[in-house]
mmCIF file of C-alpha atoms and ligand atoms in Angstrom:
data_model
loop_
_atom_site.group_PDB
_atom_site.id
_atom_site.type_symbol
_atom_site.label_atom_id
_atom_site.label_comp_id
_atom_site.label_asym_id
_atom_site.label_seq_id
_atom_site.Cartn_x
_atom_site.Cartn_y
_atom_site.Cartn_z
ATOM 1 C CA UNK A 26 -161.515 168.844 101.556
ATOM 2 C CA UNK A 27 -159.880 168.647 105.147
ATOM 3 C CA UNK A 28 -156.684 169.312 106.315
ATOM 4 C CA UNK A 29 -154.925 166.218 106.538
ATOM 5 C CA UNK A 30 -150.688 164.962 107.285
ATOM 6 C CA UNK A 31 -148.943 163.338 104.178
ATOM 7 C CA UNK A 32 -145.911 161.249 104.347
ATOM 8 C CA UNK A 33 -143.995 163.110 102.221
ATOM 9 C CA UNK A 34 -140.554 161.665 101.931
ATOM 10 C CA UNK A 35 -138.865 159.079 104.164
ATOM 11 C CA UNK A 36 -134.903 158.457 105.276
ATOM 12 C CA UNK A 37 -133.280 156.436 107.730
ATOM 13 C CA UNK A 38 -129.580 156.196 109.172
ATOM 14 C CA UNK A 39 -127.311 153.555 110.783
ATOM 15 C CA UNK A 40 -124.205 153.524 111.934
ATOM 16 C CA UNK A 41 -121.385 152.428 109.983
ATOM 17 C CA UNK A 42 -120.293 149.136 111.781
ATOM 18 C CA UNK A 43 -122.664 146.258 111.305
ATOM 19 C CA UNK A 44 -122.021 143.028 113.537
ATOM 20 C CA UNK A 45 -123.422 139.681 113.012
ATOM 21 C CA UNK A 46 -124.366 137.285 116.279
ATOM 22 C CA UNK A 47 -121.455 135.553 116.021
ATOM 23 C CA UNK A 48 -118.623 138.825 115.733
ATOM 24 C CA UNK A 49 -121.361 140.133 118.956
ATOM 25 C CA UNK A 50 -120.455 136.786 120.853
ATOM 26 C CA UNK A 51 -116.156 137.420 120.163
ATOM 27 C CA UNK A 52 -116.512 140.774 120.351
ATOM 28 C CA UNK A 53 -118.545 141.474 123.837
ATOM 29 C CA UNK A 54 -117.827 137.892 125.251
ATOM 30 C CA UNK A 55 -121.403 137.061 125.531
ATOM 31 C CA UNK A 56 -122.085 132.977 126.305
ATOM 32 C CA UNK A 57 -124.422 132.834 123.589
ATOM 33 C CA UNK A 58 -124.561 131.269 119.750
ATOM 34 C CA UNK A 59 -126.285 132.417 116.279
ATOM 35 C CA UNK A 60 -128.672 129.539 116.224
ATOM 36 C CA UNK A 61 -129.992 130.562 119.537
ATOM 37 C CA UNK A 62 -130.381 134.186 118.911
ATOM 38 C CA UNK A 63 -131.655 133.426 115.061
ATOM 39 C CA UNK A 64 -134.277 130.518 116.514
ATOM 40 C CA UNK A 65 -135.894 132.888 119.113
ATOM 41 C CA UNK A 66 -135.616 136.352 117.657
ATOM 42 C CA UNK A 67 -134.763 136.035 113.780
ATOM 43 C CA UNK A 68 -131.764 138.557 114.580
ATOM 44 C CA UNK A 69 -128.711 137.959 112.426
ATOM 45 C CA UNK A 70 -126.927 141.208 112.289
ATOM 46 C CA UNK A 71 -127.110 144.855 114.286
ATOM 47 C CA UNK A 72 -125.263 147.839 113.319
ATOM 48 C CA UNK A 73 -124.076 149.768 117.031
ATOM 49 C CA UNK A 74 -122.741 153.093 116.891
ATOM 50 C CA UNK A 75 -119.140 153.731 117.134
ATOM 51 C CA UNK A 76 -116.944 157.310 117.650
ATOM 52 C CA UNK A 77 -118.487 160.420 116.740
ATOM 53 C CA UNK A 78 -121.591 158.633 116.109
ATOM 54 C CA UNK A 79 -124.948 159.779 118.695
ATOM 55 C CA UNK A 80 -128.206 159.412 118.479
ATOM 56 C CA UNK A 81 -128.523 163.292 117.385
ATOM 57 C CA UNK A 82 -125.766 162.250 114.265
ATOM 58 C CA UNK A 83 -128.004 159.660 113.156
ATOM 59 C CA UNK A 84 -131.079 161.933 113.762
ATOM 60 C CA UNK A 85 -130.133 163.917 111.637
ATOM 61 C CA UNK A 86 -128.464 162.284 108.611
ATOM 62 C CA UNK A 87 -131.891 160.725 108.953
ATOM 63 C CA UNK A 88 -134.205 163.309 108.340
ATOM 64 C CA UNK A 89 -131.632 165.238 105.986
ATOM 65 C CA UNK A 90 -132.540 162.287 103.712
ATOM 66 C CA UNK A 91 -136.303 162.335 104.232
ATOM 67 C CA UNK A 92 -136.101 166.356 103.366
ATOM 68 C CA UNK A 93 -133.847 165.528 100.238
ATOM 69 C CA UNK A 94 -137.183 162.679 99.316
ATOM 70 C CA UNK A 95 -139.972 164.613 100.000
ATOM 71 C CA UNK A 96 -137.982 167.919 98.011
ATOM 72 C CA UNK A 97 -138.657 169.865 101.413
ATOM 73 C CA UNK A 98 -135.969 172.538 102.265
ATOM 74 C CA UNK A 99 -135.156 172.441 106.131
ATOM 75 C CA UNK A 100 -135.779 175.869 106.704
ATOM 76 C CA UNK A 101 -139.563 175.526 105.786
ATOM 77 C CA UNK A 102 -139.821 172.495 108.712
ATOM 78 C CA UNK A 103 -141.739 174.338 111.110
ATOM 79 C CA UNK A 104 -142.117 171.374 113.769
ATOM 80 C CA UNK A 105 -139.432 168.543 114.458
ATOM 81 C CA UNK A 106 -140.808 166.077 116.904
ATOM 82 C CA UNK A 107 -138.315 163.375 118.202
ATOM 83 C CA UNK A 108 -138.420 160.185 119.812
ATOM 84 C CA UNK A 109 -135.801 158.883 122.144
ATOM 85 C CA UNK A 110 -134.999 156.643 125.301
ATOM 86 C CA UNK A 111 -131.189 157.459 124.581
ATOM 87 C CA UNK A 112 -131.056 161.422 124.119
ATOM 88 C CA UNK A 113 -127.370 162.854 123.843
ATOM 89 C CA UNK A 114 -128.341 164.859 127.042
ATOM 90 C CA UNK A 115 -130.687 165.114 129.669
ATOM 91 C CA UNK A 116 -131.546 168.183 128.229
ATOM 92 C CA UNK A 117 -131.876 170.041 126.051
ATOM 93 C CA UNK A 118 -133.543 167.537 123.651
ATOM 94 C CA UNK A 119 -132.152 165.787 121.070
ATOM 95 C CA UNK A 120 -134.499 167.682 118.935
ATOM 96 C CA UNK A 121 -133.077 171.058 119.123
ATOM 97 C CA UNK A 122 -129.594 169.414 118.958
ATOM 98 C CA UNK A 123 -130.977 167.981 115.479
ATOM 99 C CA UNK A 124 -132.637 171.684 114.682
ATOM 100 C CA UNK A 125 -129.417 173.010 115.095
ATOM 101 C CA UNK A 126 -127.427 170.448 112.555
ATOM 102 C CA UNK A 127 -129.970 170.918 109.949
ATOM 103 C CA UNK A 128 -129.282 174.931 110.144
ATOM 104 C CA UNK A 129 -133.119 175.702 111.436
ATOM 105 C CA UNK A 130 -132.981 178.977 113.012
ATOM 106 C CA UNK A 131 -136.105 178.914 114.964
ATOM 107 C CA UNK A 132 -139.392 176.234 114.857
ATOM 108 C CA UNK A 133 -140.810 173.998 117.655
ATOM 109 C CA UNK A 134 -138.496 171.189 118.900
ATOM 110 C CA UNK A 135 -139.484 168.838 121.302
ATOM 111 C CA UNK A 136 -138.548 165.314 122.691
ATOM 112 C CA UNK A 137 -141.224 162.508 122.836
ATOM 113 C CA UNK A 138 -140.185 159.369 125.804
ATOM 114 C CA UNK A 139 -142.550 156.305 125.099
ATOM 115 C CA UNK A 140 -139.506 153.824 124.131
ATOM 116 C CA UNK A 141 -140.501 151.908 121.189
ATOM 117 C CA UNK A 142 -143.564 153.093 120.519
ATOM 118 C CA UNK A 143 -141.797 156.393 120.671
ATOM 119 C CA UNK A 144 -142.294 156.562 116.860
ATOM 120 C CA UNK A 145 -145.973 156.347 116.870
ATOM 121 C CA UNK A 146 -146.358 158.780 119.952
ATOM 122 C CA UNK A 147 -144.407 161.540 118.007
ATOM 123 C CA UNK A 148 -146.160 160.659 114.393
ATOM 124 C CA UNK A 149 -149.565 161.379 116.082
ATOM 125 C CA UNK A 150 -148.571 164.524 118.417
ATOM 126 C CA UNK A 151 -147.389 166.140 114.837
ATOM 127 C CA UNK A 152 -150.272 164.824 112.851
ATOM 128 C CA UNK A 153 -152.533 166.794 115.271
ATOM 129 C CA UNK A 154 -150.504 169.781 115.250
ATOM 130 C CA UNK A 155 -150.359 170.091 111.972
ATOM 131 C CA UNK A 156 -153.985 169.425 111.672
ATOM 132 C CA UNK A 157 -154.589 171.966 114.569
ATOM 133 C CA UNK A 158 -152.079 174.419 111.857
ATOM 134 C CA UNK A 159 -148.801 174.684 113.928
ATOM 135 C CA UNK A 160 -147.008 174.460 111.340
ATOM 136 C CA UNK A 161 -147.160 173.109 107.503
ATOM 137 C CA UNK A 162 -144.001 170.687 108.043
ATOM 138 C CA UNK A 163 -142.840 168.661 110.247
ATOM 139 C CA UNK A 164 -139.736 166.031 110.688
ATOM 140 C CA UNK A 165 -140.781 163.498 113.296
ATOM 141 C CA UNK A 166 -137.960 161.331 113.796
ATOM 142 C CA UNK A 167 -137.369 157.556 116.036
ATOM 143 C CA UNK A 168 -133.476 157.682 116.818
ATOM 144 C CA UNK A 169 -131.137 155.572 118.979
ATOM 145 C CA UNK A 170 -128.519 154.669 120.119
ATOM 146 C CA UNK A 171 -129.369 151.790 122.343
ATOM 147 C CA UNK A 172 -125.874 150.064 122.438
ATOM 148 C CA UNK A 173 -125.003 153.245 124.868
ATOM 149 C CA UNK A 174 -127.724 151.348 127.828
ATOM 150 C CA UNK A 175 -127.068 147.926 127.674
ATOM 151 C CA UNK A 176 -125.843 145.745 130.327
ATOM 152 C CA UNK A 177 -123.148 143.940 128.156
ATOM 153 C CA UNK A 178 -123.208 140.880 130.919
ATOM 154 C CA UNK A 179 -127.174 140.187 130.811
ATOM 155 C CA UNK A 180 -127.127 137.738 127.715
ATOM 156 C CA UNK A 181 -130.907 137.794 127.953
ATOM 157 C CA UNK A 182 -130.985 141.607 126.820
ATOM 158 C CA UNK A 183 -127.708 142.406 125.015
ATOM 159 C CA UNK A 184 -128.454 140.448 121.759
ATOM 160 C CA UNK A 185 -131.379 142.118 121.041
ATOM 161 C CA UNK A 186 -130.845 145.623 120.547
ATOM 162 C CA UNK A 187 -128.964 147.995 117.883
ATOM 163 C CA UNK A 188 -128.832 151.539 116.710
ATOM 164 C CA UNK A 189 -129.971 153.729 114.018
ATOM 165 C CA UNK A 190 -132.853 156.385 112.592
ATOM 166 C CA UNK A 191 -135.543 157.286 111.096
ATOM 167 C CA UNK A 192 -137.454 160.114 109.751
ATOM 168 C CA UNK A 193 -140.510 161.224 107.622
ATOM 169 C CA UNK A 194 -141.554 164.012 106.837
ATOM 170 C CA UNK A 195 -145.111 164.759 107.118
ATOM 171 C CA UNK A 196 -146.565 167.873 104.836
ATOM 172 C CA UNK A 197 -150.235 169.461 105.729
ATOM 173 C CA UNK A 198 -152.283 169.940 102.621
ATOM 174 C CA UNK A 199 -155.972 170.532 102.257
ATOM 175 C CA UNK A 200 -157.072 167.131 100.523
ATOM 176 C CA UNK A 201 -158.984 164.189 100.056
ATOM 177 C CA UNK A 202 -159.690 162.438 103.296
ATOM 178 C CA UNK A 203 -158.659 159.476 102.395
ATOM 179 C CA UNK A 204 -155.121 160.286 102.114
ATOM 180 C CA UNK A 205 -152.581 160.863 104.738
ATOM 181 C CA UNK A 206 -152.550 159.802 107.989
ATOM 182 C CA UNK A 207 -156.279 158.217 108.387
ATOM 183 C CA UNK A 208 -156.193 157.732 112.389
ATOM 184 C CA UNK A 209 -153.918 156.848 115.170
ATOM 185 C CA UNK A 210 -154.647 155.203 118.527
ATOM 186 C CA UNK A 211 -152.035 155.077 121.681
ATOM 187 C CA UNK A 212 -152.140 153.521 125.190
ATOM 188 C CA UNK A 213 -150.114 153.467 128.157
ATOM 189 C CA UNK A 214 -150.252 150.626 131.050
ATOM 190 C CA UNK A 215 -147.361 151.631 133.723
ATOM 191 C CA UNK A 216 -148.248 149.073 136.008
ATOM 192 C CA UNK A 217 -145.948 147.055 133.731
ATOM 193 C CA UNK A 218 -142.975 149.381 134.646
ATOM 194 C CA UNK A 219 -140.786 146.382 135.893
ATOM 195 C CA UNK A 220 -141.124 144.125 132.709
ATOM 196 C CA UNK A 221 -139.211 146.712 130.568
ATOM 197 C CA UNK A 222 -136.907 149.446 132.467
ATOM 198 C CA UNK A 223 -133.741 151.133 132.529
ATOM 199 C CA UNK A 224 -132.040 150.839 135.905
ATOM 200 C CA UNK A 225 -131.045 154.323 136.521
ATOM 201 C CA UNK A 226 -132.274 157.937 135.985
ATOM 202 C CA UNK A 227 -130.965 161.660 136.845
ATOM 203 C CA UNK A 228 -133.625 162.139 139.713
ATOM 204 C CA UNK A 229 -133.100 158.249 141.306
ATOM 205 C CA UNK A 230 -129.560 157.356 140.788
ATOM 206 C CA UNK A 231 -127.716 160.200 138.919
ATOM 207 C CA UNK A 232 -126.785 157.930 136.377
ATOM 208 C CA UNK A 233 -128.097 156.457 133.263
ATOM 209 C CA UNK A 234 -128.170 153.170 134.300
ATOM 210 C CA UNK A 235 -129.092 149.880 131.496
ATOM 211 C CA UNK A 236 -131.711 148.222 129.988
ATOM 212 C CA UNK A 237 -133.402 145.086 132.277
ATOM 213 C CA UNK A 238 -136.060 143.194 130.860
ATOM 214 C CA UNK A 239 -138.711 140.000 131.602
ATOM 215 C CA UNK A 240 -138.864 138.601 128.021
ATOM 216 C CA UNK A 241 -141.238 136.148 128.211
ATOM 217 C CA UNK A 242 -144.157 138.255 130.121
ATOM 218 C CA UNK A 243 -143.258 141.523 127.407
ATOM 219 C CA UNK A 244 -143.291 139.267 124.605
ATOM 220 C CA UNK A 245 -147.385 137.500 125.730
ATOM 221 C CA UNK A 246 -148.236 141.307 126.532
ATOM 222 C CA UNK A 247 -146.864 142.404 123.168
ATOM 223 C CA UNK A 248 -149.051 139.858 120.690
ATOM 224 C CA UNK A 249 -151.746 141.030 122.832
ATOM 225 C CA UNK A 250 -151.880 144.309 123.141
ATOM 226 C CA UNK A 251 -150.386 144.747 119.432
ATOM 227 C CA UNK A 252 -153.691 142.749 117.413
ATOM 228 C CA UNK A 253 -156.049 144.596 119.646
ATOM 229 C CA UNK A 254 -154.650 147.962 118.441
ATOM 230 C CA UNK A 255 -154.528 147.548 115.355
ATOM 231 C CA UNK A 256 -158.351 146.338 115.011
ATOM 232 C CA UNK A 257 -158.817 149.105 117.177
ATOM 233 C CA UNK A 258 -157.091 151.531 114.493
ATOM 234 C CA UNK A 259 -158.134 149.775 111.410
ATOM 235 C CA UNK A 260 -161.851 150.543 112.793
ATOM 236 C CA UNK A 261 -161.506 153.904 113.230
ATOM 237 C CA UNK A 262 -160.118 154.541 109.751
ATOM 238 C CA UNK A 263 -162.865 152.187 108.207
ATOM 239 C CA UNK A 264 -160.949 149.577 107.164
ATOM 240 C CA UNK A 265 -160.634 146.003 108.038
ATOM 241 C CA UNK A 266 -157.685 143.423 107.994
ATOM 242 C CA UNK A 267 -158.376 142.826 104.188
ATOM 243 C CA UNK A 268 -157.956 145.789 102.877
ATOM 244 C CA UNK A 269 -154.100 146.391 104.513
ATOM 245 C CA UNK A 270 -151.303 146.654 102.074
ATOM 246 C CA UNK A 271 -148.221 146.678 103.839
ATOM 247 C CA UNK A 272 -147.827 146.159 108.048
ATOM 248 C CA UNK A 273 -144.861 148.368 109.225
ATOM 249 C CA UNK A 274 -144.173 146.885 112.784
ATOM 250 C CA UNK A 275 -141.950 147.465 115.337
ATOM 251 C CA UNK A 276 -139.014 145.482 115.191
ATOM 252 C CA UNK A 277 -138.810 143.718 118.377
ATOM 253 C CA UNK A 278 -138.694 139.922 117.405
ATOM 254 C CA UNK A 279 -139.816 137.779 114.309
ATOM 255 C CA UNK A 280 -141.976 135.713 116.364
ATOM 256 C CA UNK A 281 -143.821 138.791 117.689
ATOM 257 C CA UNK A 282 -144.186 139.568 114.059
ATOM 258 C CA UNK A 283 -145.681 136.028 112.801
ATOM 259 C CA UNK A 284 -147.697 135.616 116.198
ATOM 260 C CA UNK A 285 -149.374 139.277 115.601
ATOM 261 C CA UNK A 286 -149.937 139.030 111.764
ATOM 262 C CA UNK A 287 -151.716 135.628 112.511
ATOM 263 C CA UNK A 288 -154.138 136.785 115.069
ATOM 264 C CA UNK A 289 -154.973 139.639 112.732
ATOM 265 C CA UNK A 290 -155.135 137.395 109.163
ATOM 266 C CA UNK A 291 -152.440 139.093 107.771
ATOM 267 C CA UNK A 292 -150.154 137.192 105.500
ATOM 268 C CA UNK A 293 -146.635 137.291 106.254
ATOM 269 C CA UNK A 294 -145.510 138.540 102.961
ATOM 270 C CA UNK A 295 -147.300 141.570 104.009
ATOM 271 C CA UNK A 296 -145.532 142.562 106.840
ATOM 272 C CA UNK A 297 -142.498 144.570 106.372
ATOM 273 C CA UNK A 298 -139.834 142.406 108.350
ATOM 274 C CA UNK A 299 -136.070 144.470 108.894
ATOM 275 C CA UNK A 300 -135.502 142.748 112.559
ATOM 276 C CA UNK A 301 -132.814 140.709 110.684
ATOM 277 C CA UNK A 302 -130.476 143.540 109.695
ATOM 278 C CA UNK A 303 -131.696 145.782 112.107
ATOM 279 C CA UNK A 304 -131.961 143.782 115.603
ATOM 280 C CA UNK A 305 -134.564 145.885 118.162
ATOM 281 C CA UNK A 306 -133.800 149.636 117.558
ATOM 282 C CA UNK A 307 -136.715 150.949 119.479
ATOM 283 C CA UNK A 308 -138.057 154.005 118.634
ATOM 284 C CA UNK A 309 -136.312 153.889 114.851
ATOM 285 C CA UNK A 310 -137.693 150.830 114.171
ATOM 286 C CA UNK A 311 -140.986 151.474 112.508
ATOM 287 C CA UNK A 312 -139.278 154.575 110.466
ATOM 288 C CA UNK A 313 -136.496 152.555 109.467
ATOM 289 C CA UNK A 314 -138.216 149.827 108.305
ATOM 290 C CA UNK A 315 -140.543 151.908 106.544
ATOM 291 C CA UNK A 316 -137.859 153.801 104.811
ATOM 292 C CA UNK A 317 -136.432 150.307 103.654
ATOM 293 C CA UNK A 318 -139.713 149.298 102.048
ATOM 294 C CA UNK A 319 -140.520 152.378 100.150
ATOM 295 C CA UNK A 320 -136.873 153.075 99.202
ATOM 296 C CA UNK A 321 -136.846 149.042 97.750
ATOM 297 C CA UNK A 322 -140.185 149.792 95.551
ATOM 298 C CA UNK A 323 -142.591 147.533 97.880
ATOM 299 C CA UNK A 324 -144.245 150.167 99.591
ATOM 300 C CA UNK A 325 -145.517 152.563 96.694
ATOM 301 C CA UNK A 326 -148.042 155.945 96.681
ATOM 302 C CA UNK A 327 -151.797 154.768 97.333
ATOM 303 C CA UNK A 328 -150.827 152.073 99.348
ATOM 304 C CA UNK A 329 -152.602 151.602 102.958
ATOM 305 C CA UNK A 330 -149.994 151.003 105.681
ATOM 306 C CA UNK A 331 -150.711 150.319 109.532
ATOM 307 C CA UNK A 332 -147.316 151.241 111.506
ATOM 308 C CA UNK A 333 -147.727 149.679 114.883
ATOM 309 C CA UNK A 334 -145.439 149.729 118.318
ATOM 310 C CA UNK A 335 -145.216 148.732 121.984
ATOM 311 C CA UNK A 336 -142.145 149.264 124.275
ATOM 312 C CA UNK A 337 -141.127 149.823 127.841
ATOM 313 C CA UNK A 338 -144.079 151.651 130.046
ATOM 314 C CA UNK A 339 -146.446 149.420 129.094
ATOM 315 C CA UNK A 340 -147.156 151.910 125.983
ATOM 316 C CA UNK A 341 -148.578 150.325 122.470
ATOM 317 C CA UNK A 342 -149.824 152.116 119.912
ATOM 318 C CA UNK A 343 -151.051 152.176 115.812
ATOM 319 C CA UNK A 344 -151.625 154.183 113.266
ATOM 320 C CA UNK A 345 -153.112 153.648 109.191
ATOM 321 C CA UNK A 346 -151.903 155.517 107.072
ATOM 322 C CA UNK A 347 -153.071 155.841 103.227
ATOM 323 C CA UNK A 348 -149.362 156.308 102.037
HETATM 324 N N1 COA B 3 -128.056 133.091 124.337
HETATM 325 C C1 COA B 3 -128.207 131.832 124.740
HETATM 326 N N2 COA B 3 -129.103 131.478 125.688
HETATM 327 C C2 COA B 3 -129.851 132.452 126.218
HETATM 328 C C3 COA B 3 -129.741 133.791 125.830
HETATM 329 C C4 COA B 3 -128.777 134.096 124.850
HETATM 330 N N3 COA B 3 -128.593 135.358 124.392
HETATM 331 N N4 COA B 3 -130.628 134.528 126.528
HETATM 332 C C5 COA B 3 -131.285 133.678 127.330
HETATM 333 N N5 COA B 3 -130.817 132.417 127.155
HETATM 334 C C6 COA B 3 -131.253 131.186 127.823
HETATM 335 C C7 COA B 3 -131.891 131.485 129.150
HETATM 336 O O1 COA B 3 -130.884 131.613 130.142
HETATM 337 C C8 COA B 3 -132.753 130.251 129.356
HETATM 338 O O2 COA B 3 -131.932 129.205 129.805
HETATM 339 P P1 COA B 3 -132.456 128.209 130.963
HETATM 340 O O3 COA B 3 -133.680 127.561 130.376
HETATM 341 O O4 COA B 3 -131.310 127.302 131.148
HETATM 342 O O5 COA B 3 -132.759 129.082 132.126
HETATM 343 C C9 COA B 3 -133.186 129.915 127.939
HETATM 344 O O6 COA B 3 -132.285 130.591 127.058
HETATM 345 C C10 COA B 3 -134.599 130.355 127.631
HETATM 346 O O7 COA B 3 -134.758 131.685 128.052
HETATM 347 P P2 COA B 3 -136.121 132.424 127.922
HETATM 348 O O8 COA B 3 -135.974 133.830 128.433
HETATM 349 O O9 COA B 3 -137.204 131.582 128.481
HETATM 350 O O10 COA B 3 -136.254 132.448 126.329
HETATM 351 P P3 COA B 3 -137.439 132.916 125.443
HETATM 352 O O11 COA B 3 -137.850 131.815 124.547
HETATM 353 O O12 COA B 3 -138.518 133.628 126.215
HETATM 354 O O13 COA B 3 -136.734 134.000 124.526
HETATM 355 C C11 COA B 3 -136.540 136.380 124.321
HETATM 356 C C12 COA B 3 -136.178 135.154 125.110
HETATM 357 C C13 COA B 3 -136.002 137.607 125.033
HETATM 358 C C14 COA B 3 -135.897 136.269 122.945
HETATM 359 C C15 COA B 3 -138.065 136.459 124.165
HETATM 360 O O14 COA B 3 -138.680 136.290 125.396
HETATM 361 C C16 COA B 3 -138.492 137.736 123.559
HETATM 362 O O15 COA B 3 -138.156 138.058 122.437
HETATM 363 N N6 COA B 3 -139.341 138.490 124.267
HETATM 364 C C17 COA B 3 -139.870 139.731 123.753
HETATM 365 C C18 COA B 3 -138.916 140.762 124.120
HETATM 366 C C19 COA B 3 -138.954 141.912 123.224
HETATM 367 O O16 COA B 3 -138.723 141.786 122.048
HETATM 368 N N7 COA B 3 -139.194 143.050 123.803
HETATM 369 C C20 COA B 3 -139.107 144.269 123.185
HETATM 370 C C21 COA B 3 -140.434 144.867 123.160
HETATM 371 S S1 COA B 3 -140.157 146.541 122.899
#
């Protein structure tokens, strides 16, 4: 028996206006068309965050329904780890902000920055803490509100991005060691810091400043780095390709989905696909896609899942998971 992180429960938010490609186009005056954004990213719809709505709102709803599915009260959550490129503030971090609309008095709250792989940064630095007996809950949460940095005139980046969250909850138990979170791997490349960037900061430019990106080069770098970590990760737990039940990817673009299942041997009905509904939500994406897949009955208890990332930085990373 070892200590080991379960996925307890699961729950996502979005916000409550959903726009298709074509409402996008009216709506932002962007000189672009559904069949080009379908044929090169498989987007059809994005939901983008309107009044009242912040990335902390949709934290939170989030993870209030991951506590409600795991049967976890919030004031036993002794860890909430959240990851965010669009925090409501510079500081403090969204995470407290979320501690404080959940009605926790007092556990660790902390901010994790690694874009979209955000997600699998924060799943890991909790995993270990809870293995390392910080605490015996934690919410780790991918939230964003993306919509907030986008350079509405760059057609090349404005199509491809929406908001939302996710959340698990992960719950330390002494237990078999195949269960839980089996192993995690993460990297970080930031010689690759002007493929993917956001063109402001407090300490450059005082401002927030939007997202700029060189599609082409991040997309080769992506099916790359992507297949290697997850052999990488699937070695480390002792498992190969085969024995994968679900892949929970980042949802960046379709094609980076097909291209990465195919180097690996995966077949596409395996891999759990939201990018439709969803667009590019960064560091959400892998929770809210795995929320939709265990919430629709595919994903079920037993099941081996590898959750996989890379965003802005370069950072990339993987984890299994025996769910
Ligand atoms: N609508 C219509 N045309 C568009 C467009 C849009 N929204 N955006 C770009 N175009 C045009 C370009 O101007 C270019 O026209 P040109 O040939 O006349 O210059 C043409 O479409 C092709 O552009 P290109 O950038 O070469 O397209 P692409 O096939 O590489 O697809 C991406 C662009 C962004 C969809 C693709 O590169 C991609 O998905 N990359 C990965 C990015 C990603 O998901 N990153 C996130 C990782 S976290």
């Amino acid at each position: 028996m070892t200590r080991r992180s379960i996925i307890a429960g699961t729950g996502a938010a979005l916000p409550a206006r959903s726009v298709s490609n074509n409402e996008l186009a009216a709506w932002k005056n962007i000189d672009t068309t559904d069949e080009w954004i379908v044929e090169r990213t498989g987007i059809r719809n994005r939901h983008i965050a309107g009044e009242g709505e912040t990335t902390a709102t949709l934290a939170a709803d989030a993870a209030r329904r991951a506590l409600a599915a795991a049967g976890v009260a919030a004031d036993r959550i002794g860890l909430i780890v959240l990851a965010t490129a669009t925090p409501d503030q510079t500081f403090p971090a969204t995470a407290t902000i979320v501690q404080t609309m959940l009605g926790i008095d007092d556990c660790i709250a902390f901010d994790v920055a690694a874009v979209c792989t955000g997600f699998l940064y924060a799943l890991s630095v909790a995993d270990n803490m809870l293995k390392g007996g910080m605490a015996d809950h934690a919410l780790v949460i991918g939230a964003e509100t993306f919509s907030r940095i986008l350079d509405w005139e760059d057609r090349t980046t404005c199509v491809l991005f929406g908001d939302g969250a996710g959340a698990v909850v992960l719950t330390a138990e002494e237990g078999d060691p195949d269960s839980g979170i089996l192993a995690s791997r993460l990297h970080a490349d930031g010689r690759h810091n002007d493929l993917l960037y956001v063109t402001g900061g407090p300490s450059t430019t005082q401002t927030v400043g939007t997202v700029r990106m060189k599609g082409k080069e991040v997309f080769r770098h992506a099916v790359v780095n992507l297949a290697g970590v997850m052999h990488e990760v699937l070695d480390a737990a002792g498992h190969e390709p085969g024995d994968v039940d679900w892949v929970v990817p980042h949802q960046a673009n379709k094609r980076i989905l097909d291209a990465t299942a195919k180097k690996l041997g995966l077949a596409p009905e395996k891999v759990i696909v939201t990018v439709d509904r969803h667009a590019n939500t960064s560091a959400a994406s892998v929770p809210l896609a795995l929320d939709t897949a265990v919430r629709d009955g595919r994903i079920r208890r037993g099941d081996l899942l590898v959750l996989e990332a890379m965003g802005g930085g370069f950072t990339w990373g993987a984890a299994v998971v025996r769910y």
